[in-house]
Amino acid sequence: MKINNVTLEAVAVAPAGYPDNFKPEIAFVGRSNVGKSSMINALINRKALARVSKQPGKTRTINFYNIEDKLYFVDLPGYGYAKAPKHEMAKWGAMIEGYLKNRQQLKCIVQLIDIRHEPSALDMQMHEWLRHYNFKMIFVLTKLDKIKRSQVAKHVKIIRQALNLSTDDIFVPFSSETKQGRDELLGAIGKILGVDADE
Ligand code: GTP
Ligand code: MG
């Protein structure tokens, strides 16, 4: 999947703000700070179209990136940001759930897990919820550049076991810094959404 033309088309807090068409969407889900917005920048080859921060809780709206007028990458607020005020957390939770549950155009979900750590209780909860709704899923293990190469296999195994992944599940170790995993991830997305690799 070639990506040259990308715009941030819609920034939404409710369905009225979602794009009003039927292009397929792929959403990026994971805890705050896991690297969702960074991953979108890496995939679209832009340094900072998606806003990134060292502080968790950066993305607070549902952001729709129009990719080549063919599909959308959807950046979501993270979960599990303990310092956010309770009413804010509840609002984000409802906003995310509302989008995930009701959006017909949503064809695939990428769940991001930090490769350095075992999935948290909230990661597991989200995982089970997504499985329950039978989404097509891709699992991405982020921040690959932060562990030694010799440690990768061990971490992959721990996470695969925790999430109970089968050999059919697609998972990709990924680094937004080195772009490792980028081509593989784009290939997997293209396949699921039916966009040809060279188009
Ligand atoms: P929220 O918007 O708060 O939900 O967070 P997010 O998941 O969008 O995370 P974001 O992309 O803002 O990244 C959080 C921090 O992790 C930033 O300081 C990024 O530079 C850093 N980061 C993200 N991906 C990588 C990666 O692959 N490698 C390294 N070394 N740092 C990363
Ligand atoms: Mg973000």
Coordinates of C-alpha atoms and ligand atoms in Angstrom, one line a residue:
M1 CA 0.0 0.0 0.0
K2 CA 1.6 3.2 -1.1
I3 CA 0.9 6.3 1.0
N4 CA 1.6 9.8 -0.4
N5 CA -1.5 11.8 0.2
V6 CA -2.8 12.1 3.8
T7 CA -4.9 14.7 5.5
L8 CA -6.4 14.9 8.9
E9 CA -9.9 15.1 7.7
A10 CA -12.0 15.0 10.9
V11 CA -11.5 15.5 14.6
A12 CA -14.5 14.1 16.4
V13 CA -15.9 13.8 19.9
A14 CA -19.2 12.3 18.8
P15 CA -20.7 10.5 15.7
A16 CA -21.8 13.8 14.2
G17 CA -18.1 14.6 13.6
Y18 CA -17.2 11.3 11.9
P19 CA -16.6 11.4 8.1
D20 CA -19.8 11.2 6.2
N21 CA -19.0 8.5 3.7
F22 CA -18.4 4.7 3.5
K23 CA -14.6 4.4 3.1
P24 CA -13.2 1.6 5.3
E25 CA -11.6 2.5 8.6
I26 CA -8.9 0.9 10.6
A27 CA -8.6 2.0 14.3
F28 CA -5.6 2.0 16.6
V29 CA -6.3 1.0 20.1
G30 CA -4.0 0.8 23.2
R31 CA -3.1 2.4 26.5
S32 CA -2.0 6.0 26.7
N33 CA 1.6 6.4 25.7
V34 CA 1.9 3.0 24.0
G35 CA 2.6 4.8 20.6
K36 CA -0.6 4.9 18.6
S37 CA -0.1 8.4 17.2
S38 CA 3.6 7.8 16.6
M39 CA 2.7 4.6 14.7
I40 CA 0.4 6.6 12.4
N41 CA 3.1 9.1 11.7
A42 CA 5.5 6.2 10.9
L43 CA 3.0 4.6 8.6
I44 CA 2.2 7.7 6.7
N45 CA 5.9 8.9 6.6
R46 CA 5.2 12.2 8.4
K47 CA 7.0 13.4 11.4
A48 CA 4.2 15.1 13.3
L49 CA 0.9 15.1 11.5
A50 CA -0.5 13.1 14.4
R51 CA 0.4 14.9 17.7
V52 CA 2.7 12.9 20.0
S53 CA 3.8 13.5 23.5
K54 CA 6.0 12.0 26.2
Q55 CA 3.1 12.7 28.6
P56 CA 0.2 10.2 28.4
G57 CA -3.2 11.5 27.5
K58 CA -2.1 13.5 24.4
T59 CA -4.9 12.3 22.0
R60 CA -8.3 13.3 23.4
T61 CA -10.4 13.1 20.3
I62 CA -11.1 10.6 17.5
N63 CA -8.9 11.7 14.6
F64 CA -9.6 10.4 11.1
Y65 CA -6.7 10.5 8.7
N66 CA -7.7 10.2 5.1
I67 CA -5.3 7.9 3.3
E68 CA -5.2 8.4 -0.4
D69 CA -8.9 9.0 -0.4
K70 CA -9.4 5.3 0.0
L71 CA -9.5 4.6 3.7
Y72 CA -9.1 6.1 7.1
F73 CA -6.6 5.5 9.9
V74 CA -8.4 6.3 13.1
D75 CA -6.4 7.5 16.0
L76 CA -8.1 7.1 19.4
P77 CA -7.4 8.4 22.9
G78 CA -5.6 5.8 25.0
Y79 CA -7.0 4.0 28.0
G80 CA -5.5 3.7 31.4
Y81 CA -4.2 7.2 31.9
A82 CA -4.3 7.2 35.7
K83 CA -3.7 10.9 36.2
A84 CA -6.7 12.0 34.1
P85 CA -9.6 13.3 36.1
K86 CA -12.3 10.6 36.6
H87 CA -15.0 12.4 34.6
E88 CA -12.5 12.9 31.7
M89 CA -11.7 9.1 31.7
A90 CA -15.3 8.2 31.7
K91 CA -16.0 10.6 28.8
W92 CA -13.1 9.1 26.7
G93 CA -14.2 5.6 27.6
A94 CA -17.7 6.2 26.4
M95 CA -16.5 8.0 23.3
I96 CA -14.1 5.1 22.3
E97 CA -16.7 2.5 23.1
G98 CA -19.4 4.3 21.1
Y99 CA -17.1 4.5 18.1
L100 CA -15.9 0.9 18.3
K101 CA -19.3 -0.6 18.9
N102 CA -21.4 1.2 16.3
R103 CA -19.2 2.2 13.4
Q104 CA -20.1 0.1 10.3
Q105 CA -17.1 1.3 8.4
L106 CA -14.7 0.0 11.0
K107 CA -13.1 -3.1 9.3
C108 CA -10.1 -3.8 11.4
I109 CA -8.6 -2.9 14.8
V110 CA -4.9 -2.7 15.5
Q111 CA -4.3 -3.3 19.2
L112 CA -1.0 -1.9 20.4
I113 CA 0.9 -3.5 23.3
D114 CA 4.3 -2.2 24.6
I115 CA 6.8 -5.0 23.8
R116 CA 8.7 -4.3 27.0
H117 CA 5.9 -5.3 29.3
E118 CA 3.3 -8.0 29.9
P119 CA -0.1 -6.8 28.8
S120 CA -1.8 -4.9 31.6
A121 CA -5.1 -5.8 33.1
L122 CA -6.7 -3.1 31.0
D123 CA -5.0 -4.4 27.8
M124 CA -6.4 -7.8 28.6
Q125 CA -9.9 -6.4 29.3
M126 CA -9.8 -4.5 26.0
H127 CA -8.5 -7.5 24.2
E128 CA -11.3 -9.7 25.4
W129 CA -13.9 -7.1 24.6
L130 CA -12.6 -6.8 21.0
R131 CA -12.6 -10.6 20.6
H132 CA -16.1 -10.8 21.9
Y133 CA -17.2 -8.4 19.2
N134 CA -15.4 -10.5 16.6
F135 CA -13.3 -7.7 15.1
K136 CA -10.6 -8.5 12.5
M137 CA -7.5 -7.7 14.5
I138 CA -3.8 -7.1 14.1
F139 CA -1.6 -7.0 17.1
V140 CA 1.4 -4.7 17.1
L141 CA 4.1 -4.8 19.7
T142 CA 5.5 -1.3 20.0
K143 CA 8.8 0.3 21.0
L144 CA 10.8 -2.6 19.5
D145 CA 13.9 -0.4 19.5
K146 CA 13.8 -0.2 23.3
I147 CA 14.7 -3.8 23.9
K148 CA 17.8 -5.7 22.9
R149 CA 17.6 -7.9 19.9
S150 CA 18.4 -11.0 22.0
Q151 CA 15.4 -10.3 24.2
V152 CA 12.8 -9.9 21.4
A153 CA 11.8 -13.6 21.1
K154 CA 11.3 -13.9 24.9
H155 CA 9.1 -10.8 25.1
V156 CA 7.1 -11.9 22.0
K157 CA 6.4 -15.2 23.6
I158 CA 5.2 -13.7 26.9
I159 CA 2.8 -11.4 25.1
R160 CA 1.6 -14.0 22.7
Q161 CA 0.8 -16.4 25.6
A162 CA -0.9 -13.7 27.6
L163 CA -3.2 -12.7 24.7
N164 CA -3.7 -16.3 23.8
L165 CA -2.7 -15.7 20.2
S166 CA -3.0 -18.5 17.7
T167 CA -0.8 -19.0 14.6
D168 CA -3.6 -17.4 12.6
D169 CA -3.4 -14.2 14.5
I170 CA -1.4 -11.5 12.8
F171 CA 1.1 -9.8 15.1
V172 CA 3.9 -7.4 14.2
P173 CA 6.8 -6.2 16.3
F174 CA 7.2 -2.5 15.4
S175 CA 9.3 0.6 16.0
S176 CA 8.2 4.0 15.1
E177 CA 11.8 5.1 15.5
T178 CA 13.4 2.7 13.1
K179 CA 10.3 1.9 11.1
Q180 CA 10.9 -1.8 11.6
G181 CA 7.7 -3.7 11.0
R182 CA 6.3 -0.9 8.8
D183 CA 6.1 -2.7 5.5
E184 CA 4.7 -5.8 7.1
L185 CA 2.0 -3.9 9.0
L186 CA 1.0 -1.9 5.9
G187 CA 0.8 -5.2 4.0
A188 CA -1.4 -6.8 6.6
I189 CA -3.7 -3.7 6.6
G190 CA -3.9 -3.6 2.8
K191 CA -4.8 -7.3 2.8
I192 CA -7.6 -6.9 5.3
L193 CA -9.0 -3.8 3.8
G194 CA -8.6 -5.0 0.2
V195 CA -6.2 -2.4 -1.0
D196 CA -3.5 -3.7 -3.3
A197 CA 0.1 -3.4 -2.4
D198 CA 1.1 -1.3 -5.4
E199 CA -2.0 0.9 -5.6
Ligands
GTP1 P1 -2.0 8.9 23.8 O1 -2.3 9.8 22.7 O2 -1.7 9.6 25.1 O3 -3.0 7.8 24.0 O4 -0.6 8.2 23.5 P2 -0.1 7.4 22.1 O5 -0.4 6.0 22.3 O6 -0.6 8.1 21.0 O7 1.5 7.6 22.2 P3 2.4 8.6 21.4 O8 2.5 8.2 20.0 O9 2.0 10.0 21.7 O10 3.9 8.2 22.0 C1 4.1 8.3 23.4 C2 5.6 8.4 23.6 O11 6.3 7.2 23.2 C3 6.3 9.6 22.8 O12 7.3 10.1 23.6 C4 6.9 8.8 21.6 O13 8.0 9.5 21.1 C5 7.3 7.5 22.3 N1 7.3 6.4 21.3 C6 6.2 6.0 20.5 N2 6.6 4.9 19.7 C7 7.9 4.7 20.0 C8 8.8 3.7 19.4 O14 8.5 2.9 18.6 N3 10.1 3.8 20.0 C9 10.5 4.7 20.9 N4 11.7 4.6 21.4 N5 9.6 5.6 21.4 C10 8.3 5.6 20.9
MG2 MG -2.0 9.6 20.7

